[in-house]
PDB file of C-alpha atoms in Angstrom:
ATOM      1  CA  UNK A   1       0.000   0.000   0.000  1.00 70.00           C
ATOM      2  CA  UNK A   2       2.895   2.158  -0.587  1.00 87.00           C
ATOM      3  CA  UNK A   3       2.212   5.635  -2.441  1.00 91.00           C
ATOM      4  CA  UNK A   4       4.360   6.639  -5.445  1.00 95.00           C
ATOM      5  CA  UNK A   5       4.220  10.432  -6.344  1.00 96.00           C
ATOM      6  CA  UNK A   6       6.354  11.933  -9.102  1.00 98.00           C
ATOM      7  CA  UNK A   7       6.315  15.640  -9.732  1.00 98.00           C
ATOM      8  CA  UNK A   8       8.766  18.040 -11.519  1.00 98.00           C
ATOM      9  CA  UNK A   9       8.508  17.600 -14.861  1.00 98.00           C
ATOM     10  CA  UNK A  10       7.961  19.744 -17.676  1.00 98.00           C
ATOM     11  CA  UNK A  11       8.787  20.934 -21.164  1.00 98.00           C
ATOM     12  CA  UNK A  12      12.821  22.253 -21.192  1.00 98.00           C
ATOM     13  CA  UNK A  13      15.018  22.706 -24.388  1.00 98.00           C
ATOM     14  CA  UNK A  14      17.927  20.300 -25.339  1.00 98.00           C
ATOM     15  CA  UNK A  15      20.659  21.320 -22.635  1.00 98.00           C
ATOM     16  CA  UNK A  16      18.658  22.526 -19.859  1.00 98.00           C
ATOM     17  CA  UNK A  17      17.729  21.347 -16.328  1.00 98.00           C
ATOM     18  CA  UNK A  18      15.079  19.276 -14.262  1.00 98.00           C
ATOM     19  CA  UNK A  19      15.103  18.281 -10.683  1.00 98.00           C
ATOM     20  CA  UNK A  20      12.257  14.875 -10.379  1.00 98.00           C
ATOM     21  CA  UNK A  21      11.161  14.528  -6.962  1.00 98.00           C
ATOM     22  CA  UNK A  22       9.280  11.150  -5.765  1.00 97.00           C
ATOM     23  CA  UNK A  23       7.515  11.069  -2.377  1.00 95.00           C
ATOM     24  CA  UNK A  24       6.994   8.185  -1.411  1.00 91.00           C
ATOM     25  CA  UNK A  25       4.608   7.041   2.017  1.00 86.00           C
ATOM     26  CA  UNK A  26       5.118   4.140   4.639  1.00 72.00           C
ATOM     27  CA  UNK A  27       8.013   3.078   6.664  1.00 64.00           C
ATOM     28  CA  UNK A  28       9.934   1.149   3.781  1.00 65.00           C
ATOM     29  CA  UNK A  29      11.566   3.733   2.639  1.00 65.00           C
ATOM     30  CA  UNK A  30      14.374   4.503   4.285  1.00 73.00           C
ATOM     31  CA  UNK A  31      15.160   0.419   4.355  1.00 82.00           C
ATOM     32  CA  UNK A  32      15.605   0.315   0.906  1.00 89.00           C
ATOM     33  CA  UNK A  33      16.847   1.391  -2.125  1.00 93.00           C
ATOM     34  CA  UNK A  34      15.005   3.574  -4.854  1.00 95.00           C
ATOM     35  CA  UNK A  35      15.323   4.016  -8.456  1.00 97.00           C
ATOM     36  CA  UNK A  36      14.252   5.998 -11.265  1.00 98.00           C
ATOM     37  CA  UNK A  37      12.216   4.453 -14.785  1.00 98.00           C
ATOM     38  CA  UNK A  38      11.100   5.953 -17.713  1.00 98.00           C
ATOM     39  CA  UNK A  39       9.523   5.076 -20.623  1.00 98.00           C
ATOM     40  CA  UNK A  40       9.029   7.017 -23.753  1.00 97.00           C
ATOM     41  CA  UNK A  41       5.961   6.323 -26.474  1.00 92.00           C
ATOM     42  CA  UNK A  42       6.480   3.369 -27.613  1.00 94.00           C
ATOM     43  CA  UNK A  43       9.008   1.899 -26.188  1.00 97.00           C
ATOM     44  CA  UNK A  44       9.535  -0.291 -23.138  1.00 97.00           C
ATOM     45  CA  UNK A  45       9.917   1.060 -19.409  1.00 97.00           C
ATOM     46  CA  UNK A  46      13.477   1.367 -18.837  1.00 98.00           C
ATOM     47  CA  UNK A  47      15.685   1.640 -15.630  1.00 98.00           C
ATOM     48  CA  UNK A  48      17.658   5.162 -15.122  1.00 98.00           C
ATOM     49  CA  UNK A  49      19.137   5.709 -11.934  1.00 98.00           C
ATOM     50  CA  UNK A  50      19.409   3.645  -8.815  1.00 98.00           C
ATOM     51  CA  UNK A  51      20.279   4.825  -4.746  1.00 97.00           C
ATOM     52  CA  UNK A  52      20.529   2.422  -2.134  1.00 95.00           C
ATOM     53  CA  UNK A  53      19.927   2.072   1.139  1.00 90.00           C
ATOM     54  CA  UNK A  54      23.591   2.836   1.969  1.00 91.00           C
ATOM     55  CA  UNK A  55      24.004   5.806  -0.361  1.00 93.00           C
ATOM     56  CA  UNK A  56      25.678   3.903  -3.753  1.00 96.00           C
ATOM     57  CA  UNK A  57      24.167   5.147  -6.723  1.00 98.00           C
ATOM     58  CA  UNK A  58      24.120   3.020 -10.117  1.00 98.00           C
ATOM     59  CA  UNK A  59      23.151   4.974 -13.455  1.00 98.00           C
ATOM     60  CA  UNK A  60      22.517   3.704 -17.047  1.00 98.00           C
ATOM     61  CA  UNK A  61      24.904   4.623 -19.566  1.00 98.00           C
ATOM     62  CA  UNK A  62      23.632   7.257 -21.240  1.00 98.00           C
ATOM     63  CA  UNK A  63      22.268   9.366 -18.199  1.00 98.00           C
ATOM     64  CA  UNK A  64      25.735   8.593 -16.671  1.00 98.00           C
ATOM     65  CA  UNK A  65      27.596  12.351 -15.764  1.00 98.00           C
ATOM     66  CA  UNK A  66      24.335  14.384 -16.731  1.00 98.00           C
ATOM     67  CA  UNK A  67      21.879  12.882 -13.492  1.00 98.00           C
ATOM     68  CA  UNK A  68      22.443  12.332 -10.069  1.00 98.00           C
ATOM     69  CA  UNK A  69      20.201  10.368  -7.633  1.00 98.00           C
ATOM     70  CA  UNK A  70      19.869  11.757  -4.312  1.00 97.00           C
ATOM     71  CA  UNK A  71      17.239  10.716  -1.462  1.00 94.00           C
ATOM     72  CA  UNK A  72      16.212  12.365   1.675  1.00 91.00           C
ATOM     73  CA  UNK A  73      14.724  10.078   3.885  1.00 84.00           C
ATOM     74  CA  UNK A  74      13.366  11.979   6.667  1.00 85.00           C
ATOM     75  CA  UNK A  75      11.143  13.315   4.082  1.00 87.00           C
ATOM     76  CA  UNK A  76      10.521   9.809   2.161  1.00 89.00           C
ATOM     77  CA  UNK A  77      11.766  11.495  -1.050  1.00 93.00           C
ATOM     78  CA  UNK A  78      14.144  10.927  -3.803  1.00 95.00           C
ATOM     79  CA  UNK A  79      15.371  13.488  -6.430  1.00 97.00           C
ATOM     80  CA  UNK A  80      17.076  12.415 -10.059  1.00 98.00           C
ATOM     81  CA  UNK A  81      18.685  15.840 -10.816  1.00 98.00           C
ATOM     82  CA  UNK A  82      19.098  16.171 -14.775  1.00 98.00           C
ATOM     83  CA  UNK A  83      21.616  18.377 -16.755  1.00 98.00           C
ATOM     84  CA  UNK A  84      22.425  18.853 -19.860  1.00 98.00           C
ATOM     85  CA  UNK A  85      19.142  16.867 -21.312  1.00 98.00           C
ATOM     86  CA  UNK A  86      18.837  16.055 -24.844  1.00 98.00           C
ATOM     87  CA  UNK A  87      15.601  14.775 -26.772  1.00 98.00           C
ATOM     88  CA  UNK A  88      16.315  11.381 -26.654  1.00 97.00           C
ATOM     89  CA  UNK A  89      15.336  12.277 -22.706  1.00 98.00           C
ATOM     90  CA  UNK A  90      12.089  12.891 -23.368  1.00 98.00           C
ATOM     91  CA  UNK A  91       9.528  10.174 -21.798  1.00 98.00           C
ATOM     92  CA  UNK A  92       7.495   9.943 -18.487  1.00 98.00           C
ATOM     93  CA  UNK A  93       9.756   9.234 -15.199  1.00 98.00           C
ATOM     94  CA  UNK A  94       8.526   7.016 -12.383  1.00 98.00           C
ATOM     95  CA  UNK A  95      10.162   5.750  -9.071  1.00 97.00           C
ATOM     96  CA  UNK A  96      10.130   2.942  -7.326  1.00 96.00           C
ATOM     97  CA  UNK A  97      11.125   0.687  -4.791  1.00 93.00           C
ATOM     98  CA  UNK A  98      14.019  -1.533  -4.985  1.00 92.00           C
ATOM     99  CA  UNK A  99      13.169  -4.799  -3.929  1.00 88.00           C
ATOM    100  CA  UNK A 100       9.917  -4.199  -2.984  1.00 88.00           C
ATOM    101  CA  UNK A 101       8.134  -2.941  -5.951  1.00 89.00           C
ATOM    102  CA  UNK A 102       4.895  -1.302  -5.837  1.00 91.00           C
ATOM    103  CA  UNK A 103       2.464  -0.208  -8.422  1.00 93.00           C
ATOM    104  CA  UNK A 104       3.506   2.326 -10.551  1.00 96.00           C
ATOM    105  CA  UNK A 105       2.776   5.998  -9.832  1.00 96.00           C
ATOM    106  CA  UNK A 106       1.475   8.446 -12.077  1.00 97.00           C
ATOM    107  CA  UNK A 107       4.489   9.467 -13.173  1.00 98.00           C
ATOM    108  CA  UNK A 108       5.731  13.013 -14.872  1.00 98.00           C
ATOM    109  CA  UNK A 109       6.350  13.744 -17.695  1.00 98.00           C
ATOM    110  CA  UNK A 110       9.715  15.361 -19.110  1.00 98.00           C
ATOM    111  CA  UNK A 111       9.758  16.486 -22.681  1.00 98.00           C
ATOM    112  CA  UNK A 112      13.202  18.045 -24.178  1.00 98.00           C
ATOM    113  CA  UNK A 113      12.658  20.000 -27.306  1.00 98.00           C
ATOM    114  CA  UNK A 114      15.526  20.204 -30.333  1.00 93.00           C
TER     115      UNK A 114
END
């Protein structure tokens, strides 16, 4: 019964900045890691970012040096801070629990322009 809720999202042009925050409720959080998804029309979900309980982070390689994960869990929240985006970005972002997944959030959406 864990809540997923994405938010910071919006329409930037190719080279600009986002900061994604996910809140998410319950006790589990801070017990776990959390990563960041996104899937673009059309294509399959995909895996992004990962933080883990102890702080390592694990990115995919072609968000790798642009996006950081980050969580603060006094708050229940992580962040995926994006620089220097590019169109190939674009796609809605979701979080999750690692380990524990729950159903998928709503989700934002990001959309980089050319």
């Amino acid at each position: 019964q864990v809540q997923l809720v994405e938010s910071g999202g919006g329409l930037v042009q190719a080279g600009g900045s986002l900061r994604l925050s996910c809140v998410a409720s319950g006790s589990i959080f801070s017990a776990n890691g959390m990563g960041w998804y996104r899937q673009a029309p059309g294509k399959q979900r995909e895996w992004v970012a990962t933080i883990t309980s102890g702080g390592n982070t694990h990115y995919e390689d072609s968000v790798k040096g642009r996006f950081t994960i980050s969580r603060h869990n006094a708050k229940n929240t992580v962040y995926l801070e994006m620089n220097r985006l590019r169109p190939e970005d674009t796609a809605v972002y979701y979080c999750n629990i690692i380990g524990r997944p729950q159903s998928w959030g709503q989700g934002t959406q990001v959309t980089v322009s050319s």
